[in-house]
Structure formats: structure tokens, C-alpha cells
PDB file of C-alpha atoms and ligand atoms in Angstrom:
ATOM      1  CA  MET A   1      65.874 117.267 113.107  1.00 47.00           C
ATOM      2  CA  THR A   2      67.796 115.537 115.596  1.00 60.00           C
ATOM      3  CA  GLU A   3      70.883 113.388 114.912  1.00 68.00           C
ATOM      4  CA  PRO A   4      70.308 109.396 115.565  1.00 82.00           C
ATOM      5  CA  LYS A   5      71.741 108.141 118.748  1.00 89.00           C
ATOM      6  CA  TYR A   6      74.897 106.399 116.985  1.00 90.00           C
ATOM      7  CA  ARG A   7      75.850 109.645 115.358  1.00 89.00           C
ATOM      8  CA  ASP A   8      76.112 111.401 118.621  1.00 91.00           C
ATOM      9  CA  LEU A   9      78.066 108.414 120.192  1.00 94.00           C
ATOM     10  CA  ALA A  10      80.267 108.204 117.142  1.00 91.00           C
ATOM     11  CA  GLU A  11      81.040 111.981 117.577  1.00 88.00           C
ATOM     12  CA  ALA A  12      81.838 111.388 121.219  1.00 91.00           C
ATOM     13  CA  LEU A  13      84.051 108.540 120.286  1.00 91.00           C
ATOM     14  CA  ARG A  14      85.704 110.638 117.647  1.00 86.00           C
ATOM     15  CA  ARG A  15      86.560 113.393 120.241  1.00 84.00           C
ATOM     16  CA  ARG A  16      87.885 111.075 122.799  1.00 86.00           C
ATOM     17  CA  ILE A  17      90.316 109.354 120.362  1.00 83.00           C
ATOM     18  CA  ALA A  18      91.419 112.599 118.579  1.00 73.00           C
ATOM     19  CA  GLN A  19      94.455 112.923 120.314  1.00 72.00           C
ATOM     20  CA  ALA A  20      95.208 109.161 120.922  1.00 75.00           C
ATOM     21  CA  PRO A  21      98.355 107.676 119.179  1.00 75.00           C
ATOM     22  CA  VAL A  22      97.899 105.444 116.366  1.00 75.00           C
ATOM     23  CA  GLY A  23      97.105 101.678 117.573  1.00 82.00           C
ATOM     24  CA  THR A  24      95.387 102.802 120.571  1.00 87.00           C
ATOM     25  CA  PRO A  25      92.700 100.136 121.671  1.00 92.00           C
ATOM     26  CA  THR A  26      89.273 101.628 121.577  1.00 93.00           C
ATOM     27  CA  PRO A  27      86.317 100.215 123.669  1.00 94.00           C
ATOM     28  CA  SER A  28      84.628  97.049 122.391  1.00 93.00           C
ATOM     29  CA  GLU A  29      80.899  97.133 121.256  1.00 93.00           C
ATOM     30  CA  ARG A  30      80.059  95.845 124.647  1.00 94.00           C
ATOM     31  CA  GLU A  31      81.936  98.384 126.726  1.00 95.00           C
ATOM     32  CA  LEU A  32      80.858 101.083 124.758  1.00 95.00           C
ATOM     33  CA  ALA A  33      77.045 100.147 125.077  1.00 96.00           C
ATOM     34  CA  GLU A  34      77.732  99.621 128.761  1.00 96.00           C
ATOM     35  CA  GLU A  35      79.368 102.726 129.473  1.00 94.00           C
ATOM     36  CA  SER A  36      77.217 104.945 127.269  1.00 94.00           C
ATOM     37  CA  GLY A  37      73.904 103.276 128.271  1.00 95.00           C
ATOM     38  CA  VAL A  38      73.010 102.276 124.713  1.00 95.00           C
ATOM     39  CA  SER A  39      72.202  99.121 123.077  1.00 95.00           C
ATOM     40  CA  ARG A  40      74.965  96.970 121.451  1.00 95.00           C
ATOM     41  CA  MET A  41      73.441  97.675 118.068  1.00 94.00           C
ATOM     42  CA  THR A  42      74.019 101.636 118.475  1.00 95.00           C
ATOM     43  CA  ALA A  43      77.336 101.115 119.853  1.00 95.00           C
ATOM     44  CA  ARG A  44      78.129  98.858 116.765  1.00 94.00           C
ATOM     45  CA  ARG A  45      76.910 101.608 114.475  1.00 93.00           C
ATOM     46  CA  ALA A  46      78.877 104.428 116.066  1.00 93.00           C
ATOM     47  CA  ILE A  47      82.079 102.066 115.658  1.00 93.00           C
ATOM     48  CA  ASP A  48      81.267 101.297 112.219  1.00 90.00           C
ATOM     49  CA  GLU A  49      80.862 104.929 111.229  1.00 86.00           C
ATOM     50  CA  LEU A  50      84.509 105.684 112.547  1.00 86.00           C
ATOM     51  CA  VAL A  51      85.876 102.416 110.752  1.00 85.00           C
ATOM     52  CA  ARG A  52      84.300 103.742 107.540  1.00 79.00           C
ATOM     53  CA  ALA A  53      85.762 107.363 108.110  1.00 74.00           C
ATOM     54  CA  GLY A  54      89.108 105.611 108.278  1.00 75.00           C
ATOM     55  CA  LEU A  55      89.578 106.720 112.062  1.00 81.00           C
ATOM     56  CA  LEU A  56      89.359 103.140 113.451  1.00 87.00           C
ATOM     57  CA  THR A  57      90.644  99.779 112.256  1.00 87.00           C
ATOM     58  CA  ARG A  58      89.199  96.555 113.312  1.00 87.00           C
ATOM     59  CA  GLU A  59      91.352  93.768 113.595  1.00 84.00           C
ATOM     60  CA  VAL A  60      89.823  90.189 113.684  1.00 82.00           C
ATOM     61  CA  GLY A  61      90.005  88.464 117.147  1.00 85.00           C
ATOM     62  CA  ARG A  62      92.031  91.353 118.375  1.00 87.00           C
ATOM     63  CA  GLY A  63      89.585  94.355 118.641  1.00 90.00           C
ATOM     64  CA  THR A  64      89.457  98.047 117.271  1.00 92.00           C
ATOM     65  CA  PHE A  65      92.409 100.509 117.318  1.00 90.00           C
ATOM     66  CA  VAL A  66      92.989 104.033 116.362  1.00 86.00           C
ATOM     67  CA  ALA A  67      93.879 103.990 112.880  1.00 82.00           C
ATOM     68  CA  HIS A  68      96.780 105.515 110.968  1.00 68.00           C
ATOM     69  CA  PRO A  69      94.713 109.013 109.966  1.00 58.00           C
ATOM     70  CA  ALA A  70      95.406 109.022 106.310  1.00 60.00           C
ATOM     71  CA  VAL A  71      96.831 107.625 103.074  1.00 61.00           C
ATOM     72  CA  GLY A  72      99.630 109.609 101.313  1.00 62.00           C
ATOM     73  CA  MET A  73      98.907 111.260  97.989  1.00 62.00           C
ATOM     74  CA  PRO A  74     101.474 111.634  95.331  1.00 61.00           C
ATOM     75  CA  LEU A  75     101.683 115.147  93.926  1.00 64.00           C
ATOM     76  CA  GLN A  76     102.388 113.867  90.472  1.00 70.00           C
ATOM     77  CA  LEU A  77     100.598 113.135  87.223  1.00 76.00           C
ATOM     78  CA  THR A  78      99.594 109.662  88.090  1.00 85.00           C
ATOM     79  CA  SER A  79      96.080 107.953  87.616  1.00 92.00           C
ATOM     80  CA  PHE A  80      93.931 106.712  90.418  1.00 92.00           C
ATOM     81  CA  THR A  81      94.199 103.170  89.084  1.00 94.00           C
ATOM     82  CA  ASP A  82      98.049 103.189  89.123  1.00 91.00           C
ATOM     83  CA  ASP A  83      98.316 104.888  92.427  1.00 86.00           C
ATOM     84  CA  MET A  84      95.981 102.444  94.223  1.00 85.00           C
ATOM     85  CA  LEU A  85      97.765  99.110  92.436  1.00 89.00           C
ATOM     86  CA  ALA A  86     100.757 100.723  93.581  1.00 83.00           C
ATOM     87  CA  ARG A  87      99.768 100.532  97.111  1.00 79.00           C
ATOM     88  CA  GLY A  88      98.483  96.830  96.805  1.00 82.00           C
ATOM     89  CA  HIS A  89      94.920  97.927  96.792  1.00 86.00           C
ATOM     90  CA  VAL A  90      92.189  96.928  94.215  1.00 91.00           C
ATOM     91  CA  PRO A  91      90.829 100.072  92.253  1.00 94.00           C
ATOM     92  CA  SER A  92      87.309 100.088  90.843  1.00 96.00           C
ATOM     93  CA  SER A  93      84.929 102.728  89.815  1.00 98.00           C
ATOM     94  CA  GLU A  94      81.266 103.371  89.570  1.00 98.00           C
ATOM     95  CA  VAL A  95      80.294 105.813  86.753  1.00 98.00           C
ATOM     96  CA  LEU A  96      77.736 108.551  88.130  1.00 97.00           C
ATOM     97  CA  GLU A  97      77.455 110.210  84.684  1.00 97.00           C
ATOM     98  CA  ALA A  98      79.233 110.072  81.213  1.00 98.00           C
ATOM     99  CA  ARG A  99      78.095 112.267  78.318  1.00 97.00           C
ATOM    100  CA  LEU A 100      79.064 114.799  75.616  1.00 98.00           C
ATOM    101  CA  VAL A 101      77.916 118.330  76.839  1.00 97.00           C
ATOM    102  CA  PRO A 102      78.599 121.648  75.451  1.00 97.00           C
ATOM    103  CA  ALA A 103      81.416 123.778  77.048  1.00 96.00           C
ATOM    104  CA  ASP A 104      80.201 126.618  79.121  1.00 95.00           C
ATOM    105  CA  GLU A 105      82.272 129.842  79.486  1.00 94.00           C
ATOM    106  CA  GLN A 106      84.388 128.511  82.379  1.00 93.00           C
ATOM    107  CA  ILE A 107      85.038 125.126  80.705  1.00 95.00           C
ATOM    108  CA  ALA A 108      85.599 126.892  77.492  1.00 95.00           C
ATOM    109  CA  SER A 109      88.183 129.181  78.828  1.00 93.00           C
ATOM    110  CA  VAL A 110      89.972 126.202  80.613  1.00 94.00           C
ATOM    111  CA  PHE A 111      90.311 124.466  77.058  1.00 95.00           C
ATOM    112  CA  GLN A 112      90.843 127.818  75.211  1.00 93.00           C
ATOM    113  CA  ARG A 113      87.843 126.713  72.946  1.00 94.00           C
ATOM    114  CA  ASP A 114      84.632 128.409  72.282  1.00 95.00           C
ATOM    115  CA  PRO A 115      81.400 127.847  74.586  1.00 95.00           C
ATOM    116  CA  GLY A 116      79.059 125.378  73.034  1.00 96.00           C
ATOM    117  CA  ASP A 117      82.235 123.200  71.804  1.00 96.00           C
ATOM    118  CA  PRO A 118      81.723 119.501  72.808  1.00 96.00           C
ATOM    119  CA  VAL A 119      83.134 118.275  75.944  1.00 97.00           C
ATOM    120  CA  PHE A 120      83.008 115.068  77.462  1.00 98.00           C
ATOM    121  CA  LEU A 121      81.851 114.918  81.076  1.00 98.00           C
ATOM    122  CA  LEU A 122      82.766 111.946  83.171  1.00 98.00           C
ATOM    123  CA  SER A 123      81.900 111.618  87.040  1.00 98.00           C
ATOM    124  CA  ARG A 124      82.944 108.610  88.783  1.00 98.00           C
ATOM    125  CA  VAL A 125      83.173 107.338  92.258  1.00 98.00           C
ATOM    126  CA  ARG A 126      86.668 105.713  92.728  1.00 96.00           C
ATOM    127  CA  LEU A 127      87.055 102.964  95.210  1.00 94.00           C
ATOM    128  CA  ALA A 128      89.978 100.867  96.892  1.00 89.00           C
ATOM    129  CA  ASP A 129      89.050  97.400  97.838  1.00 87.00           C
ATOM    130  CA  GLY A 130      85.361  98.432  97.513  1.00 89.00           C
ATOM    131  CA  VAL A 131      85.584 101.408  99.904  1.00 87.00           C
ATOM    132  CA  PRO A 132      84.745 104.716  98.175  1.00 91.00           C
ATOM    133  CA  MET A 133      87.981 107.061  98.226  1.00 91.00           C
ATOM    134  CA  ALA A 134      86.906 109.947  95.991  1.00 95.00           C
ATOM    135  CA  ILE A 135      84.446 111.414  93.655  1.00 97.00           C
ATOM    136  CA  GLU A 136      85.908 112.569  90.535  1.00 98.00           C
ATOM    137  CA  ARG A 137      84.363 115.129  87.945  1.00 98.00           C
ATOM    138  CA  SER A 138      86.357 115.239  84.811  1.00 98.00           C
ATOM    139  CA  HIS A 139      85.860 117.227  81.419  1.00 98.00           C
ATOM    140  CA  LEU A 140      87.854 115.999  78.512  1.00 98.00           C
ATOM    141  CA  ARG A 141      88.292 117.781  74.910  1.00 96.00           C
ATOM    142  CA  ALA A 142      85.798 115.732  73.112  1.00 96.00           C
ATOM    143  CA  ASP A 143      86.949 117.248  69.877  1.00 95.00           C
ATOM    144  CA  LEU A 144      90.103 115.484  70.014  1.00 95.00           C
ATOM    145  CA  LEU A 145      88.778 112.271  71.334  1.00 96.00           C
ATOM    146  CA  PRO A 146      86.222 111.029  68.945  1.00 96.00           C
ATOM    147  CA  GLY A 147      84.276 108.104  70.256  1.00 97.00           C
ATOM    148  CA  ILE A 148      85.507 108.688  74.115  1.00 97.00           C
ATOM    149  CA  GLU A 149      81.792 108.519  75.101  1.00 96.00           C
ATOM    150  CA  SER A 150      81.501 104.859  73.994  1.00 96.00           C
ATOM    151  CA  HIS A 151      84.180 103.743  76.552  1.00 97.00           C
ATOM    152  CA  ASP A 152      82.803 101.868  79.897  1.00 97.00           C
ATOM    153  CA  PHE A 153      84.824 103.671  82.511  1.00 98.00           C
ATOM    154  CA  ALA A 154      83.340 101.659  85.259  1.00 97.00           C
ATOM    155  CA  ARG A 155      86.093  99.226  84.002  1.00 96.00           C
ATOM    156  CA  GLU A 156      88.780 101.029  82.024  1.00 97.00           C
ATOM    157  CA  SER A 157      91.416 103.558  83.321  1.00 97.00           C
ATOM    158  CA  LEU A 158      90.631 106.999  81.758  1.00 97.00           C
ATOM    159  CA  TYR A 159      94.486 107.546  81.598  1.00 95.00           C
ATOM    160  CA  ARG A 160      95.041 104.208  79.871  1.00 96.00           C
ATOM    161  CA  VAL A 161      92.412 104.888  77.223  1.00 97.00           C
ATOM    162  CA  LEU A 162      93.565 108.232  76.388  1.00 96.00           C
ATOM    163  CA  LEU A 163      97.244 106.859  75.843  1.00 95.00           C
ATOM    164  CA  ASP A 164      96.406 103.610  74.265  1.00 96.00           C
ATOM    165  CA  GLU A 165      93.436 104.943  71.971  1.00 96.00           C
ATOM    166  CA  TYR A 166      94.180 108.495  71.293  1.00 96.00           C
ATOM    167  CA  GLY A 167      98.038 108.759  72.005  1.00 95.00           C
ATOM    168  CA  VAL A 168      97.622 111.370  74.720  1.00 94.00           C
ATOM    169  CA  ARG A 169     100.795 111.731  76.658  1.00 91.00           C
ATOM    170  CA  PHE A 170     100.339 114.208  79.426  1.00 91.00           C
ATOM    171  CA  ASP A 171     103.581 116.551  79.728  1.00 88.00           C
ATOM    172  CA  GLY A 172     102.463 118.831  82.457  1.00 88.00           C
ATOM    173  CA  GLY A 173      99.529 120.260  84.452  1.00 88.00           C
ATOM    174  CA  GLU A 174      98.583 122.006  87.432  1.00 88.00           C
ATOM    175  CA  GLN A 175      96.768 120.921  90.577  1.00 86.00           C
ATOM    176  CA  VAL A 176      95.029 123.579  92.729  1.00 87.00           C
ATOM    177  CA  ILE A 177      94.300 121.781  96.358  1.00 89.00           C
ATOM    178  CA  ARG A 178      91.673 123.400  98.514  1.00 89.00           C
ATOM    179  CA  ALA A 179      90.074 122.412 101.988  1.00 92.00           C
ATOM    180  CA  ALA A 180      86.098 122.233 101.767  1.00 95.00           C
ATOM    181  CA  ILE A 181      83.137 120.807 103.281  1.00 96.00           C
ATOM    182  CA  ALA A 182      81.528 117.953 101.702  1.00 96.00           C
ATOM    183  CA  ARG A 183      78.281 118.533  99.697  1.00 95.00           C
ATOM    184  CA  PRO A 184      75.554 116.388 101.109  1.00 96.00           C
ATOM    185  CA  ASP A 185      75.164 114.200  97.931  1.00 96.00           C
ATOM    186  CA  ASP A 186      79.088 113.732  98.053  1.00 96.00           C
ATOM    187  CA  ALA A 187      79.075 112.748 101.808  1.00 94.00           C
ATOM    188  CA  LYS A 188      76.533 110.105 101.118  1.00 94.00           C
ATOM    189  CA  THR A 189      78.298 108.886  98.093  1.00 95.00           C
ATOM    190  CA  LEU A 190      81.712 108.610 100.021  1.00 93.00           C
ATOM    191  CA  LYS A 191      79.921 107.031 103.009  1.00 89.00           C
ATOM    192  CA  ILE A 192      81.272 109.913 105.220  1.00 89.00           C
ATOM    193  CA  PRO A 193      79.381 111.942 107.993  1.00 88.00           C
ATOM    194  CA  PRO A 194      77.580 115.006 106.788  1.00 89.00           C
ATOM    195  CA  GLN A 195      79.580 118.180 106.784  1.00 91.00           C
ATOM    196  CA  SER A 196      82.572 116.351 106.660  1.00 91.00           C
ATOM    197  CA  ALA A 197      86.076 117.984 105.870  1.00 92.00           C
ATOM    198  CA  VAL A 198      87.219 117.081 102.357  1.00 94.00           C
ATOM    199  CA  LEU A 199      90.265 117.676 100.260  1.00 92.00           C
ATOM    200  CA  GLU A 200      89.340 119.238  96.713  1.00 94.00           C
ATOM    201  CA  PHE A 201      91.822 118.797  93.908  1.00 93.00           C
ATOM    202  CA  VAL A 202      91.361 120.496  90.715  1.00 93.00           C
ATOM    203  CA  ARG A 203      93.628 119.137  88.008  1.00 93.00           C
ATOM    204  CA  THR A 204      94.378 120.756  84.603  1.00 94.00           C
ATOM    205  CA  SER A 205      96.410 118.261  82.473  1.00 94.00           C
ATOM    206  CA  SER A 206      98.006 119.179  79.180  1.00 93.00           C
ATOM    207  CA  SER A 207      99.547 117.363  76.223  1.00 93.00           C
ATOM    208  CA  ASP A 208     101.017 118.893  73.175  1.00 91.00           C
ATOM    209  CA  ALA A 209      97.844 119.563  71.846  1.00 91.00           C
ATOM    210  CA  GLY A 210      97.025 121.872  74.999  1.00 92.00           C
ATOM    211  CA  VAL A 211      94.804 121.394  78.017  1.00 95.00           C
ATOM    212  CA  MET A 212      93.112 117.924  77.824  1.00 95.00           C
ATOM    213  CA  GLU A 213      91.669 117.163  81.084  1.00 96.00           C
ATOM    214  CA  TRP A 214      90.061 119.335  83.819  1.00 97.00           C
ATOM    215  CA  THR A 215      89.041 117.234  86.677  1.00 97.00           C
ATOM    216  CA  THR A 216      87.781 118.064  90.252  1.00 96.00           C
ATOM    217  CA  SER A 217      88.301 115.302  92.642  1.00 95.00           C
ATOM    218  CA  ILE A 218      86.751 115.266  96.176  1.00 96.00           C
ATOM    219  CA  TYR A 219      88.791 113.294  98.984  1.00 92.00           C
ATOM    220  CA  PRO A 220      87.607 112.517 102.516  1.00 90.00           C
ATOM    221  CA  GLY A 221      89.993 114.568 104.615  1.00 86.00           C
ATOM    222  CA  THR A 222      90.367 111.899 107.291  1.00 80.00           C
ATOM    223  CA  ARG A 223      91.605 109.372 104.792  1.00 76.00           C
ATOM    224  CA  PHE A 224      94.322 111.203 102.761  1.00 76.00           C
ATOM    225  CA  GLU A 225      97.218 113.440 103.643  1.00 74.00           C
ATOM    226  CA  LEU A 226      99.467 115.284 101.183  1.00 73.00           C
ATOM    227  CA  SER A 227     103.255 114.968 101.253  1.00 70.00           C
ATOM    228  CA  ALA A 228     105.536 116.992  98.799  1.00 69.00           C
ATOM    229  CA  GLN A 229     109.348 116.576  98.263  1.00 68.00           C
ATOM    230  CA  ILE A 230     110.901 119.988  99.612  1.00 72.00           C
ATOM    231  CA  ALA A 231     114.467 120.945  98.491  1.00 72.00           C
ATOM    232  CA  PRO A 232     116.648 123.909  99.104  1.00 78.00           C
ATOM    233  CA  VAL A 233     116.097 126.992  97.059  1.00 74.00           C
ATOM    234  CA  THR A 234     119.230 126.875  94.710  1.00 68.00           C
ATOM    235  CA  ALA A 235     120.869 129.735  92.853  1.00 61.00           C
ATOM    236  CA  GLN A 236     118.994 128.763  89.905  1.00 58.00           C
ATOM    237  CA  GLY A 237     115.633 128.707  91.530  1.00 54.00           C
ATOM    238  CA  SER A 238     115.360 125.055  90.245  1.00 53.00           C
ATOM    239  CA  ALA A 239     113.701 123.724  93.539  1.00 51.00           C
ATOM    240  CA  PRO A 240     110.258 121.860  92.562  1.00 54.00           C
ATOM    241  CA  ARG A 241     107.495 124.528  92.382  1.00 55.00           C
ATOM    242  CA  SER A 242     104.723 124.201  94.929  1.00 55.00           C
ATOM    243  CA  ALA A 243     102.685 126.867  96.420  1.00 51.00           C
ATOM    244  CA  LEU A 244      99.991 127.394  99.111  1.00 50.00           C
ATOM    245  CA  ARG A 245      97.638 129.783  97.782  1.00 51.00           C
ATOM    246  CA  VAL A 246      94.828 131.817  99.674  1.00 48.00           C
ATOM    247  CA  ARG A 247      91.397 131.322  97.956  1.00 47.00           C
ATOM    248  CA  GLY A 248      89.945 134.314  96.769  1.00 39.00           C
TER     249      GLY A 248
HETATM  250  C1  16G B   1      93.436 110.922  89.406  1.00 77.36           C
HETATM  251  C2  16G B   1      93.625 112.358  88.915  1.00 77.36           C
HETATM  252  C3  16G B   1      92.403 112.488  87.849  1.00 77.36           C
HETATM  253  C4  16G B   1      92.403 111.749  86.828  1.00 77.36           C
HETATM  254  C5  16G B   1      92.345 110.218  87.515  1.00 77.36           C
HETATM  255  C6  16G B   1      92.580 109.141  86.222  1.00 77.36           C
HETATM  256  C7  16G B   1      94.078 113.253  91.147  1.00 77.36           C
HETATM  257  C8  16G B   1      93.763 114.279  92.157  1.00 77.36           C
HETATM  258  N1  16G B   1      93.189 113.045  90.196  1.00 77.36           N
HETATM  259  O1  16G B   1      92.488 110.485  90.173  1.00 77.36           O
HETATM  260  O2  16G B   1      92.561 113.833  87.494  1.00 77.36           O
HETATM  261  O3  16G B   1      91.351 111.904  85.893  1.00 77.36           O
HETATM  262  O4  16G B   1      93.536 109.864  88.284  1.00 77.36           O
HETATM  263  O5  16G B   1      92.424 107.982  86.525  1.00 77.36           O
HETATM  264  O6  16G B   1      95.045 112.579  91.589  1.00 77.36           O
HETATM  265  P1  16G B   1      92.095 106.433  85.998  1.00 77.36           P
HETATM  266  O7  16G B   1      93.140 106.455  84.707  1.00 77.36           O
HETATM  267  O8  16G B   1      92.353 105.297  86.930  1.00 77.36           O
HETATM  268  O9  16G B   1      90.708 106.450  85.374  1.00 77.36           O
END
């Protein structure tokens, strides 16, 4: 199957701006159409694609510019809702799946429960100002959260419900971060080009009752960057722990 013309053009434009500093003006629809010998419609779709991927920004009346590549992600036990509100964005969610399922071997071992025990599976697209930012697939201990499946997580924050309804206060967790290539269905949902690089976060959060949440989140690589506080190693070795692990 050949790629549509606008995809090739978007790819060429992506390569052209790859090294350009943030704020560099990029060709207008008309200029791009002229220099590439395509219709204005094709040029517009190519530019749209890079705007959606977060590589270009459009400023009304001024033109299109190379965008700041990424949004910083805190390495803390915060919720998507709180993160986005703190940055001045309007968070929203679309629920892809929300149901009770029996734990398989892997999930049972994460929760230190038995296979077959009830787990609440929640898959959501997370949006900021209407733009898809992440896909999250969460598993939660359903035995400790009776009625969790009756909440409408298109409107409610998971962490808020856990705290307000069930008194769950997370006191720690682990977050493993890996680079990956978007699955075709995820790329479509996130409106990113097929085969795009993504960051995959696997978060295990615990409360005093043990592991409560196990969530895999997929973030487009072009829209996010990670930053971590670094501190000198002290004699007591009390510097914050973070590690880059080789995937096995
Ligand atoms: C964050 C967490 C996710 C958690 C969600 C709750 C990461 C990588 N993941 O997205 O594990 O389930 O927040 O968000 O940060 P909510 O309270 O807005 O529903």
C-alpha cells in the first residue's frame, strides 16, 4: 500500500524541521503547495498532521512555527487530571473499556492475589483541551473497591474517586518507563502517524493495603519529555532513586 501524498509531504517537512530551533517559521500552505507541486489541500493536510503531532504550532494571523517539542512530565504520584489542571489545560477522558475481569496470572502476581480474583479494568483516552495525550489501561483491586465499576470515568478522576469514596491514599509506587512503537490502533486513537515512537509508563501504586493500581500509559514521544530532579550522592545515599534499566 502506498502512503497518501500528504503523508510523504508531512514526512519531508518533518525531516526539514528536525534540527530547526523552536519558533522557526515554516512554509505557509500556499508556499508548500507551490514548492512541492501539490494541491493546497494536500499541503494543508501535511501541515495539519505535524500540528497534531505537536511538531508545529499555528498562530492565528502569523503563520506556522516549529513548536516546543514536548510537555514535561513530573515523576510523581500525581493524577492526569491534576497534572493537566496545574498546567492550565482542560482535562477530559473517553472511556474505551470499563468492566470487572478475572485476574490472569500476571495481574494476580502484581496484586499478590489469586488468578481469577476480580479486577476492575479501565481503559481511557486522556485528552487535554480536546487533544488526545495518552491512552491509559488501568487494573485495580476490585475486592477492595466495591461498586467501582458503577462510576463514570469519562467524567470522574480515578484518584479522586479512590480517595473520596474508598479512602485510598497512595503512599508509594514504582514507575517503569520504556520507549516503544505505537500499536496501530493506539496510533489511530492518539492521532499520531503510524509507527510513531511512544513512551510507555507502567505504574504500580500502593496504599497501606498493598498494590491497588497497575496502569500502563502510552504517551506520544513527540509531545512529552521527562525530567527528573538530580541530587548529589550523599554519604547516606539518600538521593532520590531513579534508574535507567535495560529491557530484558
Ligand atoms: C496518571 C497516572 C495513572 C493514573 C491516572 C489517574 C502516569 C504515567 N499515570 O495518568 O497511573 O491512573 O493518572 O488519573 O502518570 P485521574 O485521577 O485523572 O483519572
